[in-house]
Coordinates of C-alpha atoms in Angstrom, one line a residue:
Chain A
M21 CA -6.4 -17.0 -23.2
T22 CA -7.1 -20.7 -23.8
H23 CA -4.6 -23.4 -22.9
L24 CA -3.3 -21.5 -19.8
P25 CA -2.0 -23.6 -17.0
K26 CA -4.7 -24.4 -14.4
R27 CA -2.4 -24.0 -11.4
V28 CA 0.8 -22.3 -10.5
S29 CA 3.2 -22.6 -7.5
I30 CA 4.7 -19.7 -5.8
T31 CA 7.8 -19.4 -3.6
E32 CA 7.6 -16.5 -1.2
V33 CA 11.0 -14.7 -1.0
G34 CA 10.1 -11.7 1.1
L35 CA 11.8 -13.0 4.2
R36 CA 15.1 -13.2 2.4
D37 CA 15.2 -11.1 -0.8
G38 CA 12.7 -8.6 0.6
L39 CA 14.2 -8.0 4.1
Q40 CA 17.8 -8.0 3.1
I41 CA 17.6 -4.5 1.7
E42 CA 15.6 -3.1 4.7
P43 CA 17.5 -0.8 7.1
R44 CA 15.5 -1.8 10.2
I45 CA 16.8 -5.1 11.5
L46 CA 13.9 -7.3 12.5
S47 CA 14.1 -9.5 15.5
T48 CA 13.8 -13.3 14.9
E49 CA 10.5 -13.2 16.7
E50 CA 9.2 -10.5 14.2
K51 CA 10.4 -12.6 11.3
L52 CA 8.7 -15.6 12.8
S53 CA 5.4 -13.7 13.0
L54 CA 5.7 -12.8 9.4
A55 CA 6.6 -16.3 8.4
R56 CA 3.7 -17.7 10.3
A57 CA 1.3 -15.3 8.7
L58 CA 2.6 -16.3 5.3
I59 CA 2.2 -20.0 6.1
D60 CA -1.3 -19.3 7.4
A61 CA -2.1 -17.7 4.0
G62 CA -1.3 -21.1 2.4
H63 CA 2.4 -20.7 1.4
T64 CA 4.2 -24.1 1.2
S65 CA 7.5 -22.8 -0.1
L66 CA 9.4 -20.1 1.6
E67 CA 12.8 -18.7 1.0
V68 CA 13.5 -17.8 4.6
T69 CA 17.0 -16.7 4.9
S70 CA 20.6 -16.7 3.5
F71 CA 23.7 -18.1 5.1
V72 CA 25.8 -15.2 4.0
S73 CA 28.3 -13.5 6.3
P74 CA 26.4 -11.7 9.1
T75 CA 28.8 -8.7 8.7
R76 CA 27.8 -8.4 5.0
V77 CA 24.0 -8.7 5.6
P78 CA 23.2 -8.1 9.3
Q79 CA 19.5 -8.5 8.6
L80 CA 20.1 -12.2 8.0
A81 CA 22.5 -12.9 10.9
D82 CA 19.8 -15.0 12.6
A83 CA 19.6 -17.5 9.8
A84 CA 20.1 -20.6 11.9
E85 CA 17.8 -19.4 14.7
L86 CA 15.0 -18.6 12.3
L87 CA 15.3 -22.0 10.6
A88 CA 15.3 -23.8 13.9
A89 CA 12.1 -22.0 15.0
L90 CA 10.3 -22.8 11.8
R91 CA 11.6 -26.4 11.4
G92 CA 9.1 -29.1 11.2
T93 CA 6.2 -27.0 10.0
P94 CA 4.1 -29.7 8.2
G95 CA 4.0 -29.4 4.4
V96 CA 6.2 -26.3 4.2
E97 CA 9.5 -26.3 2.3
L98 CA 12.1 -24.0 4.0
K99 CA 14.7 -22.7 1.5
A100 CA 17.9 -21.1 2.4
L101 CA 20.5 -19.4 0.2
V102 CA 24.0 -20.6 0.5
P103 CA 26.7 -18.4 -1.0
N104 CA 29.5 -20.9 -0.7
V105 CA 30.7 -24.2 0.8
R106 CA 30.9 -22.7 4.3
G107 CA 27.3 -21.3 4.1
A108 CA 26.1 -24.7 2.8
E109 CA 27.7 -26.4 5.9
R110 CA 25.8 -24.0 8.2
A111 CA 22.5 -24.4 6.3
I112 CA 22.8 -28.2 6.4
A113 CA 23.6 -28.0 10.1
A114 CA 20.5 -25.8 10.5
Q115 CA 18.5 -28.4 8.6
A116 CA 17.2 -26.3 5.8
D117 CA 14.9 -28.3 3.5
V118 CA 16.4 -26.9 0.3
L119 CA 19.6 -25.1 -0.4
V120 CA 19.7 -22.4 -3.1
F121 CA 22.9 -21.4 -4.8
V122 CA 23.0 -18.2 -6.9
L123 CA 25.1 -17.8 -10.0
S124 CA 25.3 -14.7 -12.1
A125 CA 24.8 -15.0 -15.9
T126 CA 27.5 -12.3 -16.5
D127 CA 31.1 -11.8 -15.5
S128 CA 30.5 -8.1 -14.6
H129 CA 27.5 -8.8 -12.3
G130 CA 29.2 -11.9 -10.9
A131 CA 32.4 -10.0 -10.0
R132 CA 30.5 -7.1 -8.4
N133 CA 27.7 -8.9 -6.6
L134 CA 29.1 -12.4 -5.9
N135 CA 32.8 -11.8 -6.2
R136 CA 33.0 -14.7 -8.6
S137 CA 32.7 -15.3 -12.3
P138 CA 30.1 -17.7 -13.6
L139 CA 32.8 -20.3 -14.0
E140 CA 34.1 -19.9 -10.5
S141 CA 30.5 -20.1 -9.2
L142 CA 30.1 -23.5 -11.0
S143 CA 33.2 -24.7 -9.4
E144 CA 32.0 -23.7 -5.9
L145 CA 28.6 -25.2 -6.7
R146 CA 30.2 -28.6 -7.5
G147 CA 31.5 -28.7 -3.9
I148 CA 28.1 -27.7 -2.5
V149 CA 26.3 -30.4 -4.5
A150 CA 28.5 -33.0 -3.0
Q151 CA 27.7 -31.7 0.5
A152 CA 24.0 -31.6 -0.2
L153 CA 24.0 -35.1 -1.7
A154 CA 25.9 -36.4 1.4
A155 CA 23.3 -34.7 3.6
G156 CA 20.3 -35.9 1.6
I157 CA 19.2 -32.3 1.0
R158 CA 17.9 -30.9 -2.3
I159 CA 19.8 -28.1 -3.9
D160 CA 18.3 -25.6 -6.4
A161 CA 20.1 -23.0 -8.5
S162 CA 19.2 -19.4 -9.2
I163 CA 20.6 -17.6 -12.2
S164 CA 20.9 -13.8 -11.6
V165 CA 20.5 -11.2 -14.4
A166 CA 19.0 -13.8 -16.6
F167 CA 16.9 -11.2 -18.4
G168 CA 19.5 -8.4 -18.7
C169 CA 22.5 -7.1 -16.7
P170 CA 22.8 -3.6 -15.4
F171 CA 26.5 -3.6 -16.4
E172 CA 26.5 -5.6 -19.7
G173 CA 23.0 -4.8 -21.0
D174 CA 21.2 -7.6 -22.9
V175 CA 22.3 -11.1 -21.9
P176 CA 22.0 -13.6 -24.8
V177 CA 19.5 -16.4 -24.2
E178 CA 22.1 -18.9 -25.3
R179 CA 24.4 -17.8 -22.5
V180 CA 21.7 -18.2 -19.9
I181 CA 20.7 -21.6 -21.3
G182 CA 24.4 -22.6 -21.4
L183 CA 24.8 -21.8 -17.7
A184 CA 21.6 -23.6 -16.8
S185 CA 22.8 -26.6 -18.8
D186 CA 26.1 -26.6 -16.8
V187 CA 24.1 -26.4 -13.6
Q188 CA 21.9 -29.3 -14.7
Q189 CA 24.9 -31.4 -15.4
L190 CA 25.8 -31.1 -11.8
G191 CA 22.5 -32.9 -11.0
I192 CA 20.3 -29.9 -10.3
S193 CA 16.9 -29.9 -11.9
R194 CA 15.2 -26.9 -10.5
V195 CA 16.5 -23.6 -11.8
T196 CA 15.2 -20.1 -11.0
F197 CA 15.8 -17.4 -13.6
C198 CA 16.0 -14.1 -11.9
D199 CA 15.2 -10.7 -13.3
T200 CA 17.6 -9.2 -10.7
T201 CA 17.3 -5.5 -11.7
G202 CA 13.9 -5.5 -13.5
M203 CA 15.1 -5.7 -17.1
A204 CA 12.8 -8.4 -18.2
T205 CA 10.4 -7.5 -21.0
P206 CA 7.8 -9.7 -22.8
R207 CA 10.3 -10.5 -25.6
H208 CA 13.0 -11.6 -23.2
V209 CA 10.5 -13.7 -21.2
Q210 CA 9.1 -15.3 -24.3
A211 CA 12.5 -16.1 -25.7
L212 CA 13.8 -17.7 -22.5
A213 CA 10.7 -19.6 -21.9
Q214 CA 10.7 -20.9 -25.5
A215 CA 14.4 -21.9 -25.3
L216 CA 13.8 -23.7 -22.0
R217 CA 11.0 -25.7 -23.6
D218 CA 12.9 -26.5 -26.7
K219 CA 16.4 -27.2 -25.3
M220 CA 16.0 -28.1 -21.6
P221 CA 12.7 -30.1 -21.2
D222 CA 14.2 -31.8 -18.1
V223 CA 14.7 -28.6 -16.2
D224 CA 11.9 -27.4 -14.0
P225 CA 12.1 -23.6 -14.3
A226 CA 10.9 -20.9 -12.0
F227 CA 10.8 -17.2 -13.0
H228 CA 11.7 -14.6 -10.4
I229 CA 10.5 -11.3 -11.9
H230 CA 11.0 -7.7 -10.6
N231 CA 8.7 -4.8 -11.2
T232 CA 11.4 -2.1 -11.4
R233 CA 10.1 -0.8 -14.7
G234 CA 6.5 -1.6 -14.1
L235 CA 6.4 -4.7 -16.2
G236 CA 6.5 -7.2 -13.4
L237 CA 3.1 -8.7 -13.8
V238 CA 3.2 -8.3 -17.5
C239 CA 6.2 -10.6 -17.6
V240 CA 4.6 -13.0 -15.3
L241 CA 1.5 -13.2 -17.6
V242 CA 3.7 -13.7 -20.7
A243 CA 5.7 -16.4 -18.9
L244 CA 2.4 -18.1 -17.9
Q245 CA 1.2 -17.9 -21.5
K246 CA 4.5 -19.7 -22.5
G247 CA 3.8 -22.5 -19.9
I248 CA 5.9 -21.4 -17.0
T249 CA 4.1 -22.4 -13.8
R250 CA 6.6 -21.7 -11.0
F251 CA 7.1 -18.1 -9.8
E252 CA 8.9 -16.3 -7.0
S253 CA 7.6 -13.2 -5.4
S254 CA 7.6 -11.1 -2.3
V255 CA 4.8 -10.2 0.2
G256 CA 3.8 -6.6 -0.3
G257 CA 6.5 -6.3 -2.9
L258 CA 9.0 -6.2 0.0
G259 CA 12.5 -5.4 -1.2
G260 CA 13.6 -2.8 -3.6
C261 CA 16.3 -2.3 -6.2
P262 CA 19.7 -1.4 -4.9
F263 CA 20.5 0.3 -8.2
A264 CA 17.4 2.5 -8.2
P265 CA 16.5 3.5 -4.6
N266 CA 12.9 4.5 -5.2
A267 CA 12.0 1.9 -7.7
A268 CA 10.0 -1.3 -7.0
G269 CA 11.8 -4.6 -6.5
N270 CA 10.2 -8.1 -6.4
V271 CA 6.8 -8.7 -8.0
C272 CA 4.3 -8.4 -5.2
T273 CA 2.9 -11.7 -4.1
E274 CA -0.7 -10.6 -3.4
D275 CA -0.9 -8.6 -6.7
M276 CA 0.3 -11.6 -8.6
V277 CA -2.1 -13.9 -6.7
Y278 CA -5.0 -11.5 -7.3
M279 CA -4.2 -11.6 -11.1
F280 CA -4.0 -15.4 -11.1
H281 CA -7.2 -15.9 -9.1
E282 CA -9.1 -13.4 -11.4
M283 CA -7.9 -15.5 -14.3
G284 CA -9.2 -18.7 -12.7
I285 CA -5.7 -20.0 -12.0
E286 CA -5.2 -21.8 -8.7
T287 CA -2.4 -20.8 -6.3
G288 CA -3.4 -22.6 -3.1
L289 CA -3.2 -19.2 -1.4
H290 CA -5.8 -17.1 0.4
L291 CA -5.7 -13.5 -0.9
D292 CA -7.3 -12.1 2.2
R293 CA -4.7 -13.6 4.5
L294 CA -1.9 -12.6 2.2
L295 CA -3.1 -9.1 2.6
E296 CA -3.0 -9.4 6.3
A297 CA 0.6 -10.7 6.0
A298 CA 1.4 -7.7 3.8
H299 CA 0.0 -5.3 6.3
L300 CA 2.1 -7.0 9.0
A301 CA 5.2 -6.7 6.8
E302 CA 4.5 -2.9 6.5
R303 CA 4.3 -2.6 10.2
L304 CA 7.5 -4.6 10.8
V305 CA 9.6 -2.7 8.3
G306 CA 8.0 0.6 9.3
H307 CA 7.0 2.0 5.9
R308 CA 4.5 1.5 3.1
L309 CA 5.1 -1.3 0.6
E310 CA 4.6 -1.3 -3.2
G311 CA 1.7 -3.7 -3.4
Q312 CA -1.4 -2.2 -5.1
V313 CA -4.1 -4.5 -3.9
L314 CA -2.8 -3.7 -0.4
K315 CA -3.8 -0.1 -0.9
S316 CA -7.1 -0.6 -2.8
G317 CA -8.4 -4.0 -1.7
P318 CA -9.6 -6.7 -4.1
R319 CA -11.9 -5.5 -6.8
L320 CA -15.3 -6.5 -5.4
S321 CA -14.6 -5.4 -1.8
L322 CA -13.9 -1.7 -2.6
R323 CA -17.4 -0.4 -1.9
G324 CA -20.5 -2.1 -0.6
H325 CA -23.8 -1.5 -2.1
D326 CA -24.6 1.1 0.5
A327 CA -21.4 3.0 0.3
Chain B
M13 CA 3.3 -13.0 -29.5
T14 CA 2.8 -13.1 -33.2
H15 CA -0.1 -11.2 -34.9
L16 CA 0.2 -8.3 -32.5
P17 CA -0.7 -4.8 -33.9
K18 CA 2.4 -3.0 -35.2
R19 CA 1.3 0.4 -34.0
V20 CA -0.9 1.8 -31.3
S21 CA -2.2 5.3 -30.7
I22 CA -2.3 6.9 -27.3
T23 CA -4.3 9.8 -25.9
E24 CA -2.6 11.6 -23.0
V25 CA -5.2 12.3 -20.3
G26 CA -2.8 13.6 -17.6
L27 CA -3.8 17.3 -18.0
R28 CA -7.5 16.4 -17.3
D29 CA -8.0 13.1 -15.6
G30 CA -4.6 13.4 -13.9
L31 CA -4.7 16.9 -12.6
Q32 CA -8.3 17.0 -11.5
I33 CA -7.6 15.1 -8.3
E34 CA -4.5 17.1 -7.4
P35 CA -4.8 19.5 -4.5
R36 CA -2.4 22.1 -5.8
I37 CA -4.1 24.2 -8.5
L38 CA -1.7 24.7 -11.3
S39 CA -1.5 28.0 -13.2
T40 CA -2.5 28.0 -16.8
E41 CA 1.2 28.8 -17.6
E42 CA 2.3 25.7 -15.7
K43 CA -0.3 23.5 -17.5
L44 CA 0.9 24.9 -20.8
S45 CA 4.5 24.0 -20.0
L46 CA 3.4 20.4 -19.3
A47 CA 1.2 20.3 -22.4
R48 CA 4.2 21.6 -24.5
A49 CA 6.5 19.0 -23.0
L50 CA 4.0 16.3 -23.9
I51 CA 3.6 17.6 -27.5
D52 CA 7.4 17.8 -27.7
A53 CA 7.5 14.1 -26.8
G54 CA 5.3 13.3 -29.8
H55 CA 1.8 13.3 -28.5
T56 CA -0.8 14.2 -31.1
S57 CA -3.9 13.6 -29.0
L58 CA -4.3 15.3 -25.6
E59 CA -7.3 15.4 -23.4
V60 CA -6.6 18.9 -22.0
T61 CA -9.4 19.9 -19.8
S62 CA -13.1 19.6 -18.9
F63 CA -15.8 22.1 -19.1
V64 CA -17.3 21.2 -15.8
S65 CA -18.4 23.7 -13.2
P66 CA -15.3 25.6 -11.9
T67 CA -16.8 25.3 -8.4
R68 CA -16.9 21.6 -8.7
V69 CA -13.4 21.1 -10.1
P70 CA -11.4 24.3 -9.4
Q71 CA -8.3 22.8 -11.0
L72 CA -10.0 23.0 -14.5
A73 CA -11.5 26.5 -14.1
D74 CA -9.1 27.7 -16.8
A75 CA -10.5 25.4 -19.5
A76 CA -11.1 28.1 -22.1
E77 CA -7.8 29.9 -21.5
L78 CA -5.8 26.7 -21.7
L79 CA -7.5 25.7 -25.0
A80 CA -7.0 29.2 -26.4
A81 CA -3.3 29.0 -25.6
L82 CA -2.8 25.6 -27.2
R83 CA -5.1 26.2 -30.2
G84 CA -3.6 25.8 -33.6
T85 CA -0.7 23.5 -32.5
P86 CA -0.2 21.7 -35.9
G87 CA -1.1 18.0 -35.9
V88 CA -2.3 17.9 -32.3
E89 CA -5.9 17.0 -31.4
L90 CA -7.1 18.9 -28.3
K91 CA -9.9 17.0 -26.6
A92 CA -12.2 18.5 -23.9
L93 CA -14.7 16.8 -21.7
V94 CA -18.2 18.2 -21.7
P95 CA -20.5 17.2 -18.9
N96 CA -23.7 18.7 -20.4
V97 CA -25.1 21.0 -23.1
R98 CA -23.9 24.1 -21.3
G99 CA -20.3 22.7 -21.1
A100 CA -20.5 21.7 -24.8
E101 CA -21.4 25.3 -25.7
R102 CA -18.4 26.6 -23.8
A103 CA -16.1 23.9 -25.4
I104 CA -17.3 24.8 -28.9
A105 CA -16.8 28.5 -28.2
A106 CA -13.3 27.7 -27.0
Q107 CA -12.7 25.8 -30.3
A108 CA -11.8 22.4 -28.8
D109 CA -11.0 19.9 -31.6
V110 CA -13.0 17.1 -30.1
L111 CA -15.7 17.0 -27.4
V112 CA -15.8 14.0 -25.1
F113 CA -19.0 13.1 -23.2
V114 CA -18.9 10.6 -20.3
L115 CA -21.7 8.2 -19.6
S116 CA -21.7 5.7 -16.7
A117 CA -22.4 2.0 -17.4
T118 CA -24.3 1.7 -14.1
D119 CA -27.2 3.5 -12.4
S120 CA -25.3 3.7 -9.1
H121 CA -22.1 5.1 -10.4
G122 CA -24.0 7.4 -12.8
A123 CA -26.1 8.8 -9.9
R124 CA -23.2 9.4 -7.6
N125 CA -20.6 10.6 -10.1
L126 CA -22.5 12.2 -12.9
N127 CA -25.8 12.9 -11.2
R128 CA -27.5 11.1 -14.0
S129 CA -28.6 7.6 -15.0
P130 CA -27.2 6.1 -18.2
L131 CA -30.6 6.8 -19.9
E132 CA -30.5 10.4 -18.8
S133 CA -27.0 10.7 -20.1
L134 CA -28.1 9.4 -23.5
S135 CA -30.7 12.0 -23.6
E136 CA -28.2 14.8 -22.7
L137 CA -25.8 13.4 -25.3
R138 CA -28.4 13.7 -28.0
G139 CA -28.5 17.4 -27.5
I140 CA -24.7 17.7 -27.5
V141 CA -24.4 15.7 -30.7
A142 CA -26.7 18.2 -32.4
Q143 CA -24.6 21.1 -31.1
A144 CA -21.3 19.4 -32.2
L145 CA -22.8 18.6 -35.6
A146 CA -23.9 22.2 -36.1
A147 CA -20.4 23.4 -35.1
G148 CA -18.6 20.8 -37.3
I149 CA -16.8 19.4 -34.3
R150 CA -16.3 15.7 -33.6
I151 CA -17.7 14.2 -30.4
D152 CA -16.4 11.0 -28.8
A153 CA -18.0 9.1 -25.9
S154 CA -16.4 7.6 -22.8
I155 CA -18.2 4.8 -20.8
S156 CA -17.2 4.8 -17.1
V157 CA -17.0 1.7 -15.0
A158 CA -17.0 -0.5 -18.1
F159 CA -14.9 -3.2 -16.4
G160 CA -16.6 -3.1 -13.0
C161 CA -18.4 -0.7 -10.7
P162 CA -17.3 0.1 -7.2
F163 CA -21.0 0.1 -6.1
E164 CA -22.5 -2.6 -8.2
G165 CA -19.6 -5.0 -8.7
D166 CA -19.3 -6.8 -12.0
V167 CA -20.9 -5.0 -15.0
P168 CA -22.2 -7.4 -17.6
V169 CA -20.5 -7.0 -21.0
E170 CA -23.9 -7.0 -22.6
R171 CA -24.8 -3.9 -20.7
V172 CA -21.6 -2.1 -21.8
I173 CA -22.1 -3.2 -25.4
G174 CA -25.8 -2.1 -25.2
L175 CA -24.8 1.4 -24.0
A176 CA -22.1 1.6 -26.6
S177 CA -24.6 0.7 -29.3
D178 CA -27.0 3.4 -28.1
V179 CA -24.2 5.8 -28.3
Q180 CA -23.2 4.7 -31.8
Q181 CA -26.8 5.1 -32.9
L182 CA -26.4 8.8 -32.1
G183 CA -23.7 9.0 -34.8
I184 CA -20.7 8.5 -32.5
S185 CA -18.0 6.1 -33.7
R186 CA -15.2 6.5 -31.2
V187 CA -15.9 5.1 -27.8
T188 CA -13.5 4.8 -24.9
F189 CA -14.1 2.1 -22.4
C190 CA -13.0 3.2 -18.9
D191 CA -11.7 1.2 -16.1
T192 CA -12.7 4.0 -13.7
T193 CA -11.7 2.4 -10.4
G194 CA -9.2 -0.2 -11.6
M195 CA -11.4 -3.2 -11.6
A196 CA -10.4 -4.5 -15.0
T197 CA -8.8 -8.0 -15.2
P198 CA -7.5 -10.0 -18.1
R199 CA -10.9 -11.8 -18.3
H200 CA -12.9 -8.6 -18.4
V201 CA -10.7 -7.1 -21.0
Q202 CA -10.8 -10.1 -23.2
A203 CA -14.5 -10.5 -22.9
L204 CA -15.2 -6.8 -23.8
A205 CA -12.6 -6.8 -26.6
Q206 CA -14.1 -9.9 -28.1
A207 CA -17.7 -8.6 -27.8
L208 CA -16.6 -5.4 -29.5
R209 CA -15.0 -7.3 -32.4
D210 CA -18.0 -9.6 -32.8
K211 CA -20.9 -7.2 -32.3
M212 CA -19.6 -3.7 -33.0
P213 CA -17.1 -3.8 -35.8
D214 CA -18.0 -0.2 -36.8
V215 CA -17.0 1.2 -33.4
D216 CA -13.4 2.4 -33.0
P217 CA -12.7 1.5 -29.4
A218 CA -10.1 2.9 -27.0
F219 CA -9.3 1.3 -23.6
H220 CA -8.7 3.6 -20.6
I221 CA -7.2 1.3 -17.9
H222 CA -6.3 2.1 -14.4
N223 CA -3.5 0.5 -12.3
T224 CA -5.4 0.6 -9.0
R225 CA -4.8 -3.1 -8.3
G226 CA -1.5 -3.5 -10.2
L227 CA -3.0 -5.0 -13.3
G228 CA -2.9 -1.8 -15.5
L229 CA -0.2 -2.9 -18.0
V230 CA -1.4 -6.5 -17.8
C231 CA -4.8 -5.4 -19.0
V232 CA -3.2 -3.2 -21.7
L233 CA -1.2 -6.2 -23.0
V234 CA -4.3 -8.5 -23.0
A235 CA -6.3 -5.8 -24.9
L236 CA -3.5 -5.5 -27.4
Q237 CA -3.4 -9.3 -27.9
K238 CA -7.2 -9.0 -28.7
G239 CA -6.5 -6.3 -31.3
I240 CA -7.2 -3.1 -29.3
T241 CA -4.9 -0.4 -30.6
R242 CA -6.1 2.8 -29.0
F243 CA -5.3 3.5 -25.4
E244 CA -5.5 6.4 -22.9
S245 CA -3.0 7.0 -20.2
S246 CA -1.5 9.7 -18.0
V247 CA 2.0 11.1 -17.8
G248 CA 3.8 9.7 -14.7
G249 CA 0.6 7.9 -13.8
L250 CA -0.7 11.3 -12.7
G251 CA -4.1 11.0 -11.0
G252 CA -5.1 8.6 -8.3
C253 CA -8.3 6.8 -7.3
P254 CA -10.8 8.9 -5.3
F255 CA -12.0 5.7 -3.6
A256 CA -8.5 4.5 -2.5
P257 CA -6.4 7.5 -1.6
N258 CA -3.0 5.8 -1.7
A259 CA -3.6 3.6 -4.7
A260 CA -2.5 4.2 -8.3
G261 CA -4.8 5.7 -10.8
N262 CA -4.3 5.9 -14.6
V263 CA -1.9 3.6 -16.3
C264 CA 1.4 5.5 -16.6
T265 CA 2.1 6.7 -20.2
E266 CA 5.9 6.2 -20.1
D267 CA 5.6 2.7 -18.5
M268 CA 3.1 1.7 -21.2
V269 CA 5.3 3.3 -24.0
Y270 CA 8.3 1.5 -22.6
M271 CA 6.4 -1.8 -22.8
F272 CA 5.2 -1.2 -26.3
H273 CA 8.6 -0.1 -27.6
E274 CA 10.3 -3.1 -25.9
M275 CA 7.8 -5.3 -27.8
G276 CA 8.6 -3.5 -31.1
I277 CA 5.3 -1.7 -31.3
E278 CA 5.3 1.8 -32.5
T279 CA 3.7 4.7 -30.6
G280 CA 5.1 7.7 -32.3
L281 CA 6.4 8.9 -28.9
H282 CA 9.9 9.5 -27.6
L283 CA 10.4 7.8 -24.3
D284 CA 13.2 10.0 -23.1
R285 CA 11.1 13.2 -23.7
L286 CA 8.1 11.5 -22.0
L287 CA 10.3 11.0 -19.0
E288 CA 11.3 14.7 -19.0
A289 CA 7.6 15.6 -19.1
A290 CA 6.9 13.2 -16.2
H291 CA 9.7 14.8 -14.2
L292 CA 8.1 18.2 -14.9
A293 CA 4.7 16.9 -13.9
E294 CA 6.2 15.8 -10.5
R295 CA 7.7 19.2 -10.0
L296 CA 4.4 20.9 -10.8
V297 CA 2.2 18.8 -8.5
G298 CA 4.9 18.8 -5.8
H299 CA 5.1 15.1 -5.1
R300 CA 6.4 11.9 -6.6
L301 CA 4.3 10.1 -9.2
E302 CA 3.7 6.4 -9.7
G303 CA 5.6 5.8 -12.9
Q304 CA 8.2 3.1 -12.5
V305 CA 10.5 3.9 -15.5
L306 CA 10.6 7.4 -14.0
K307 CA 12.3 6.0 -10.9
S308 CA 14.6 3.5 -12.6
G309 CA 15.2 4.7 -16.1
P310 CA 14.9 2.6 -19.2
R311 CA 16.4 -0.9 -19.0
L312 CA 19.7 -0.2 -20.9
S313 CA 20.4 3.1 -19.3
L314 CA 20.6 2.0 -15.7
R315 CA 24.4 1.5 -15.4
G316 CA 27.1 2.2 -17.9
H317 CA 29.9 -0.3 -18.5
D318 CA 32.1 1.7 -16.1
A319 CA 29.6 2.1 -13.3

């Protein structure tokens, strides 16, 4: 395992991607306590909310209030999803640091999940880019079902790269490739990472992997071996898979950080404090989360010499 | 991911390592139904039971009956753990195909778990090897806490290799290296696999990895990348970790097989039938198991085009 990157950066998505599937609506104060615990653990990039319709996702109805409360935390980048031009206006007014726009790689998933085809999403994105530019705010893009679509099956790498290229031509350089329903495998991860290196050297990619079929950290490792250094994950593994109610969702931040640290790769995060944040997340949502280190503790803290 | 092995072999340990921690005692008939489902899924190597004291592990009190019922299944190797000379006598009388003797890599774990030091285990093993030789039955060895000890912490690779060498000198060529409490990390796996290749080319190693801290399949992948081709795992991830009650135990067979197949690596197993066996295991033990593919289905079967 020579030639691995020495450092990775992680965007914590638990507050948005994790919470949005949770039935218990957290108060803004509760979300703030979790956000502060995550920042205290060293996080400098948080996807905090989404400016979707509050009737569609009641959990995120306090998007502006949450951003206002967190605004101005030194050295911390607050990201907000914007589904459309209207959401972007609200996010800009709320002074998000970064807007994130999601496009689907397939027509079927786009129609069902975003109510838009990839082409229609690109058109909407064009308007948002103009808004962001005028406001002096960065905008990143996320491509859903980049490693497979639950409706269409395999998604050709060429299609994903083509969409990323369209996005890049709108002036966006940071693109997240999302394993929306946990269909990524080592081969898919390798193929996409290789294509990105070969064909899109100017894009700064992040991989957002799910653990729905148990391969979450395997795919992260394979991505790392192919030079990917930006990842998205969720505290405690918060968030599930809407298509498979009992399955895991996002890769768990602490488990991923545990893996990186045990490989000598820096994350800038404190594992012990991440575990505290994950325990807090469990209390807030009212049920156990998927994180494994959360249940067992780090490897050298399991039993003392006198246990 | 060039130069990966084209094929791996898997020993299913759910019936022994998985069941022994379960509170509900399964009937011999129930165990047989699970064993048959596993064989139907293509398994040719099963660790079926242990000839421990029935008062110590009541779940495995039917060791001889289970072996008798499974005996003579064509092409299937039935393995039985033997803790001592007395257990070996019973396993030989019950016509196990392979005896497995467990040694601990550390004094602390050996004293607490086996009531023996590594040196005392070697002495006991010497007697069992003589018995097995006389009976014409193969004997394999398993080394516990080979990737870390919950009492002593890191276990030097040299110590593990030294013990494996002592075992080999007794005439044993197949040695399983066990991640007993889930302390293996990519670095530990790499270091041991490399040392085995460099220093013990005549030993045929198997890796028995746990998923206690979420790195189970990561460690399997890293082992594979270092040329390890024999693995042990448990249907559904059956079996936990006695030190961390809610944590995962053995690597889940179906999840591992899913990973291998998606990488184009042959296992000789049918994933769909493995999933049926895992569902059966869940019904028999009366609770959900850790396997992820069990909850979500394989990647291309999640949603049809018309879903």
